Amino acid sequence: MPEIPSSAGEQHPSAPEDVLVQSLPAISRLALAYAPGEARMPTLALLALDARLAGLLRNSREPMLAQLRLSWWRETLAREAEEWPEGEPLLSALRSWSGTHGSLTVLVDGWEALTGPAPLPVEGLEAMIEGRAEAFSGLARALSREKEAGKAYRLGRRWAAADLAMRLGHPEEREAATRLATQAQGRPERVSRSLRPLMVLHGLADRRLAKGDEDAALSPAAMLKAMRLGLFGV
C-alpha cells in the first residue's frame, strides 16, 4: 500500500465543518481556500471523503480490514441520502451533492485497488487514478457545471497520477506511476471559479513531482502558484 500522509492543522472553519477541515492534508486545505461560498461544502465533502478513505488504508493493519471498511462506504454512497445515519459530519457534508453522491463509489473502488500486495499492478494504479478523476468530474456535476465535467476529469487524472508518483514507496510502483503521470499531462485546463480548487490541487502535485520534493508544494513559490491558479485560473 502507498505511504499516505497524515493530516495537518486547520484554517479557521466554523462547526460543523471544523472536524472535516481538520482531517484534510495541508495541500487540500490550501486548495479548499479558493472555493467560493456555494462550492465550498461540496468541495470539502469530496476532499474529506478522499482523506477519510486514505485514513482507512493507513490505519488498517490488514488489507481485508481496510476492504471491509471501504465496503461500508461503497454501500452507503450507493444509497439515498435520506437513508444515511445522522450524526456523521462527512455524510452531512455529502448531502450538499444533492443526490449525485453515487458517482463517488468509483473513488472507493480506486482506494480499494491500493490494498493489494506490493508491487501493485499498473491496473491497480490506473483504478486509483480513474477513481479520483471520476470524483472530480462528479464534483463538476454536483456544482451544476456539467459542461466542465470533462475538464474536471482530466484535472483529476493529472492530479491523481502525480500525487501517486510522490506517495508510493515501492520503486516499481513509483516508476509506473511516474510514467502514468507523464502520459496524463496535456494542454492546461481552465475552469470556472467554482472548480479552481481542482486546479490548485493539480498544480501543486505537478510541482511536487517536477521537483521530486514533497515540501515543494508548500514553498513560497508554490504558495504564489496556488494563488495564481486559485484566483485567476492561470
Tab-separated table of C-alpha atoms in Angstrom:
chain	number	residue	atom	x	y	z
A	1	MET	CA	0.000	0.000	0.000
A	2	PRO	CA	1.218	3.580	-0.604
A	3	GLU	CA	2.584	5.837	2.094
A	4	ILE	CA	-0.387	8.041	2.942
A	5	PRO	CA	0.402	11.357	4.695
A	6	SER	CA	-1.227	12.297	7.954
A	7	SER	CA	-3.450	15.375	8.107
A	8	ALA	CA	-2.027	18.643	9.399
A	9	GLY	CA	-3.619	21.594	11.222
A	10	GLU	CA	-6.562	23.687	10.121
A	11	GLN	CA	-7.509	27.147	8.966
A	12	HIS	CA	-10.459	28.806	10.697
A	13	PRO	CA	-13.663	26.938	9.827
A	14	SER	CA	-16.767	27.047	11.945
A	15	ALA	CA	-18.533	23.976	13.297
A	16	PRO	CA	-19.656	21.528	11.976
A	17	GLU	CA	-17.062	21.953	9.218
A	18	ASP	CA	-14.332	22.010	11.858
A	19	VAL	CA	-13.853	18.243	12.095
A	20	LEU	CA	-13.777	17.809	8.328
A	21	VAL	CA	-11.280	20.584	7.674
A	22	GLN	CA	-9.017	19.189	10.392
A	23	SER	CA	-8.996	15.868	8.535
A	24	LEU	CA	-7.542	17.368	5.356
A	25	PRO	CA	-3.866	17.348	4.384
A	26	ALA	CA	-2.326	20.811	4.204
A	27	ILE	CA	-2.435	20.943	0.392
A	28	SER	CA	-6.135	20.072	0.335
A	29	ARG	CA	-6.878	22.798	2.881
A	30	LEU	CA	-4.988	25.259	0.740
A	31	ALA	CA	-6.996	24.248	-2.329
A	32	LEU	CA	-10.259	24.498	-0.387
A	33	ALA	CA	-9.467	28.104	0.493
A	34	TYR	CA	-10.120	29.033	-3.150
A	35	ALA	CA	-13.607	27.521	-3.290
A	36	PRO	CA	-16.299	30.227	-3.483
A	37	GLY	CA	-19.142	30.080	-0.991
A	38	GLU	CA	-21.559	27.948	-2.994
A	39	ALA	CA	-18.821	25.458	-3.898
A	40	ARG	CA	-17.153	25.191	-0.500
A	41	MET	CA	-19.266	22.448	1.097
A	42	PRO	CA	-19.387	20.077	-1.926
A	43	THR	CA	-15.632	20.559	-2.403
A	44	LEU	CA	-14.951	20.000	1.285
A	45	ALA	CA	-17.094	16.860	1.194
A	46	LEU	CA	-15.071	15.417	-1.694
A	47	LEU	CA	-11.692	16.238	-0.160
A	48	ALA	CA	-12.764	14.955	3.252
A	49	LEU	CA	-14.038	11.710	1.752
A	50	ASP	CA	-10.747	11.215	-0.067
A	51	ALA	CA	-8.869	11.863	3.180
A	52	ARG	CA	-11.161	9.503	5.104
A	53	LEU	CA	-10.592	6.686	2.637
A	54	ALA	CA	-6.848	7.290	2.764
A	55	GLY	CA	-7.035	7.060	6.540
A	56	LEU	CA	-8.832	3.730	6.343
A	57	LEU	CA	-5.893	2.283	4.439
A	58	ARG	CA	-3.321	3.974	6.639
A	59	ASN	CA	-4.879	2.775	9.894
A	60	SER	CA	-5.873	-0.762	8.897
A	61	ARG	CA	-3.303	-3.396	9.809
A	62	GLU	CA	-4.697	-5.920	7.370
A	63	PRO	CA	-5.871	-5.335	3.772
A	64	MET	CA	-9.051	-7.309	4.487
A	65	LEU	CA	-9.985	-4.928	7.311
A	66	ALA	CA	-9.444	-1.942	5.004
A	67	GLN	CA	-11.588	-3.630	2.362
A	68	LEU	CA	-14.412	-4.192	4.843
A	69	ARG	CA	-14.375	-0.540	5.870
A	70	LEU	CA	-14.247	0.594	2.267
A	71	SER	CA	-17.192	-1.682	1.520
A	72	TRP	CA	-19.269	0.192	4.104
A	73	TRP	CA	-18.587	3.459	2.326
A	74	ARG	CA	-19.329	1.968	-1.091
A	75	GLU	CA	-22.678	0.657	0.096
A	76	THR	CA	-23.533	3.901	1.892
A	77	LEU	CA	-22.726	6.059	-1.123
A	78	ALA	CA	-24.911	3.805	-3.269
A	79	ARG	CA	-27.923	4.575	-1.047
A	80	GLU	CA	-30.149	7.644	-0.993
A	81	ALA	CA	-29.018	10.348	1.402
A	82	GLU	CA	-32.328	10.069	3.269
A	83	GLU	CA	-31.298	6.572	4.360
A	84	TRP	CA	-27.998	7.668	5.875
A	85	PRO	CA	-27.473	7.699	9.645
A	86	GLU	CA	-27.447	11.062	11.392
A	87	GLY	CA	-24.525	12.478	13.296
A	88	GLU	CA	-21.727	11.735	10.815
A	89	PRO	CA	-20.219	15.108	9.687
A	90	LEU	CA	-18.903	13.686	6.420
A	91	LEU	CA	-22.276	12.253	5.415
A	92	SER	CA	-23.892	15.585	6.334
A	93	ALA	CA	-21.428	17.359	4.049
A	94	LEU	CA	-22.056	14.874	1.239
A	95	ARG	CA	-25.732	15.829	1.276
A	96	SER	CA	-24.568	19.033	-0.419
A	97	TRP	CA	-24.040	16.899	-3.541
A	98	SER	CA	-27.828	16.966	-3.978
A	99	GLY	CA	-28.245	13.281	-4.733
A	100	THR	CA	-25.271	12.934	-7.109
A	101	HIS	CA	-23.035	11.312	-4.461
A	102	GLY	CA	-23.440	7.884	-6.094
A	103	SER	CA	-20.703	8.840	-8.553
A	104	LEU	CA	-18.230	8.700	-5.673
A	105	THR	CA	-18.395	4.908	-5.366
A	106	VAL	CA	-15.678	4.713	-8.016
A	107	LEU	CA	-13.417	6.687	-5.669
A	108	VAL	CA	-13.889	3.936	-3.085
A	109	ASP	CA	-13.017	1.378	-5.770
A	110	GLY	CA	-9.861	3.338	-6.520
A	111	TRP	CA	-8.672	3.269	-2.933
A	112	GLU	CA	-9.511	-0.429	-2.666
A	113	ALA	CA	-7.265	-1.092	-5.644
A	114	LEU	CA	-4.338	0.047	-3.476
A	115	THR	CA	-4.916	-2.634	-0.821
A	116	GLY	CA	-3.116	-5.360	-2.751
A	117	PRO	CA	0.418	-6.620	-2.081
A	118	ALA	CA	3.401	-4.695	-3.424
A	119	PRO	CA	4.280	-4.159	-6.113
A	120	LEU	CA	0.816	-3.081	-7.179
A	121	PRO	CA	-0.011	-3.822	-10.822
A	122	VAL	CA	-0.410	-0.953	-13.242
A	123	GLU	CA	-4.119	-1.808	-13.404
A	124	GLY	CA	-4.416	-1.025	-9.696
A	125	LEU	CA	-2.734	2.346	-10.123
A	126	GLU	CA	-4.984	3.081	-13.093
A	127	ALA	CA	-8.057	2.248	-10.995
A	128	MET	CA	-6.954	4.758	-8.378
A	129	ILE	CA	-6.322	7.441	-10.975
A	130	GLU	CA	-9.692	6.737	-12.593
A	131	GLY	CA	-11.469	6.915	-9.235
A	132	ARG	CA	-10.145	10.357	-8.446
A	133	ALA	CA	-10.752	11.562	-11.993
A	134	GLU	CA	-14.387	10.465	-11.837
A	135	ALA	CA	-14.720	12.127	-8.434
A	136	PHE	CA	-13.502	15.423	-9.904
A	137	SER	CA	-15.971	15.020	-12.756
A	138	GLY	CA	-18.714	14.271	-10.236
A	139	LEU	CA	-17.930	17.457	-8.347
A	140	ALA	CA	-18.428	19.465	-11.523
A	141	ARG	CA	-21.875	17.931	-11.920
A	142	ALA	CA	-22.710	18.455	-8.248
A	143	LEU	CA	-21.920	22.155	-8.771
A	144	SER	CA	-24.121	22.288	-11.899
A	145	ARG	CA	-21.049	22.646	-14.106
A	146	GLU	CA	-21.840	19.713	-16.366
A	147	LYS	CA	-20.141	21.341	-19.352
A	148	GLU	CA	-16.883	21.361	-17.405
A	149	ALA	CA	-17.090	17.733	-16.288
A	150	GLY	CA	-14.594	16.650	-18.949
A	151	LYS	CA	-12.076	19.282	-17.905
A	152	ALA	CA	-12.520	18.330	-14.257
A	153	TYR	CA	-11.969	14.669	-15.178
A	154	ARG	CA	-8.688	15.456	-16.925
A	155	LEU	CA	-7.513	17.569	-13.997
A	156	GLY	CA	-8.360	14.647	-11.734
A	157	ARG	CA	-6.303	12.217	-13.778
A	158	ARG	CA	-3.298	14.522	-13.792
A	159	TRP	CA	-3.560	15.242	-10.075
A	160	ALA	CA	-4.045	11.589	-9.121
A	161	ALA	CA	-1.144	10.345	-11.242
A	162	ALA	CA	1.274	12.998	-9.993
A	163	ASP	CA	0.151	12.524	-6.388
A	164	LEU	CA	0.567	8.756	-6.598
A	165	ALA	CA	4.028	9.096	-8.085
A	166	MET	CA	5.081	11.043	-4.986
A	167	ARG	CA	3.278	8.850	-2.434
A	168	LEU	CA	4.248	5.357	-3.489
A	169	GLY	CA	7.248	3.908	-1.698
A	170	HIS	CA	7.905	0.792	-3.771
A	171	PRO	CA	10.383	1.605	-6.595
A	172	GLU	CA	8.435	-0.322	-9.250
A	173	GLU	CA	5.145	1.295	-8.231
A	174	ARG	CA	6.703	4.745	-8.196
A	175	GLU	CA	8.240	4.233	-11.633
A	176	ALA	CA	4.923	3.034	-13.067
A	177	ALA	CA	3.030	5.940	-11.505
A	178	THR	CA	5.572	8.412	-12.864
A	179	ARG	CA	5.038	7.011	-16.370
A	180	LEU	CA	1.275	7.355	-15.929
A	181	ALA	CA	1.714	10.930	-14.702
A	182	THR	CA	3.786	11.785	-17.767
A	183	GLN	CA	1.166	10.230	-20.047
A	184	ALA	CA	-1.638	12.135	-18.310
A	185	GLN	CA	-0.153	15.556	-18.959
A	186	GLY	CA	-1.644	17.697	-21.714
A	187	ARG	CA	-2.798	21.192	-22.512
A	188	PRO	CA	-3.629	23.349	-19.475
A	189	GLU	CA	-7.256	23.123	-18.401
A	190	ARG	CA	-9.029	26.355	-17.482
A	191	VAL	CA	-12.165	26.036	-15.412
A	192	SER	CA	-14.647	28.352	-13.744
A	193	ARG	CA	-14.025	29.723	-10.269
A	194	SER	CA	-16.156	27.019	-8.645
A	195	LEU	CA	-13.655	24.390	-9.778
A	196	ARG	CA	-10.443	26.340	-9.150
A	197	PRO	CA	-9.551	24.191	-6.106
A	198	LEU	CA	-9.044	21.318	-8.540
A	199	MET	CA	-6.546	23.419	-10.488
A	200	VAL	CA	-4.689	24.186	-7.267
A	201	LEU	CA	-4.507	20.503	-6.316
A	202	HIS	CA	-3.198	19.538	-9.728
A	203	GLY	CA	-0.756	22.430	-9.949
A	204	LEU	CA	0.835	21.716	-6.591
A	205	ALA	CA	1.008	17.950	-7.162
A	206	ASP	CA	2.653	18.579	-10.512
A	207	ARG	CA	5.167	20.893	-8.849
A	208	ARG	CA	5.998	18.267	-6.221
A	209	LEU	CA	6.588	15.694	-8.925
A	210	ALA	CA	8.728	18.024	-11.035
A	211	LYS	CA	10.889	18.979	-8.047
A	212	GLY	CA	10.944	15.470	-6.610
A	213	ASP	CA	10.319	17.017	-3.215
A	214	GLU	CA	7.243	16.688	-1.010
A	215	ASP	CA	7.873	20.099	0.585
A	216	ALA	CA	7.956	21.786	-2.823
A	217	ALA	CA	4.158	22.102	-2.675
A	218	LEU	CA	4.352	24.314	0.425
A	219	SER	CA	7.261	26.559	-0.502
A	220	PRO	CA	6.780	30.329	-1.008
A	221	ALA	CA	6.925	29.790	-4.779
A	222	ALA	CA	4.229	27.125	-4.504
A	223	MET	CA	2.034	29.465	-2.473
A	224	LEU	CA	2.278	32.040	-5.243
A	225	LYS	CA	1.416	29.400	-7.823
A	226	ALA	CA	-1.605	28.300	-5.784
A	227	MET	CA	-2.767	31.912	-5.504
A	228	ARG	CA	-2.432	32.437	-9.247
A	229	LEU	CA	-4.334	29.272	-10.055
A	230	GLY	CA	-6.972	29.803	-7.395
A	231	LEU	CA	-7.696	33.447	-8.121
A	232	PHE	CA	-7.030	33.751	-11.832
A	233	GLY	CA	-7.054	30.192	-13.177
A	234	VAL	CA	-3.703	30.507	-14.948
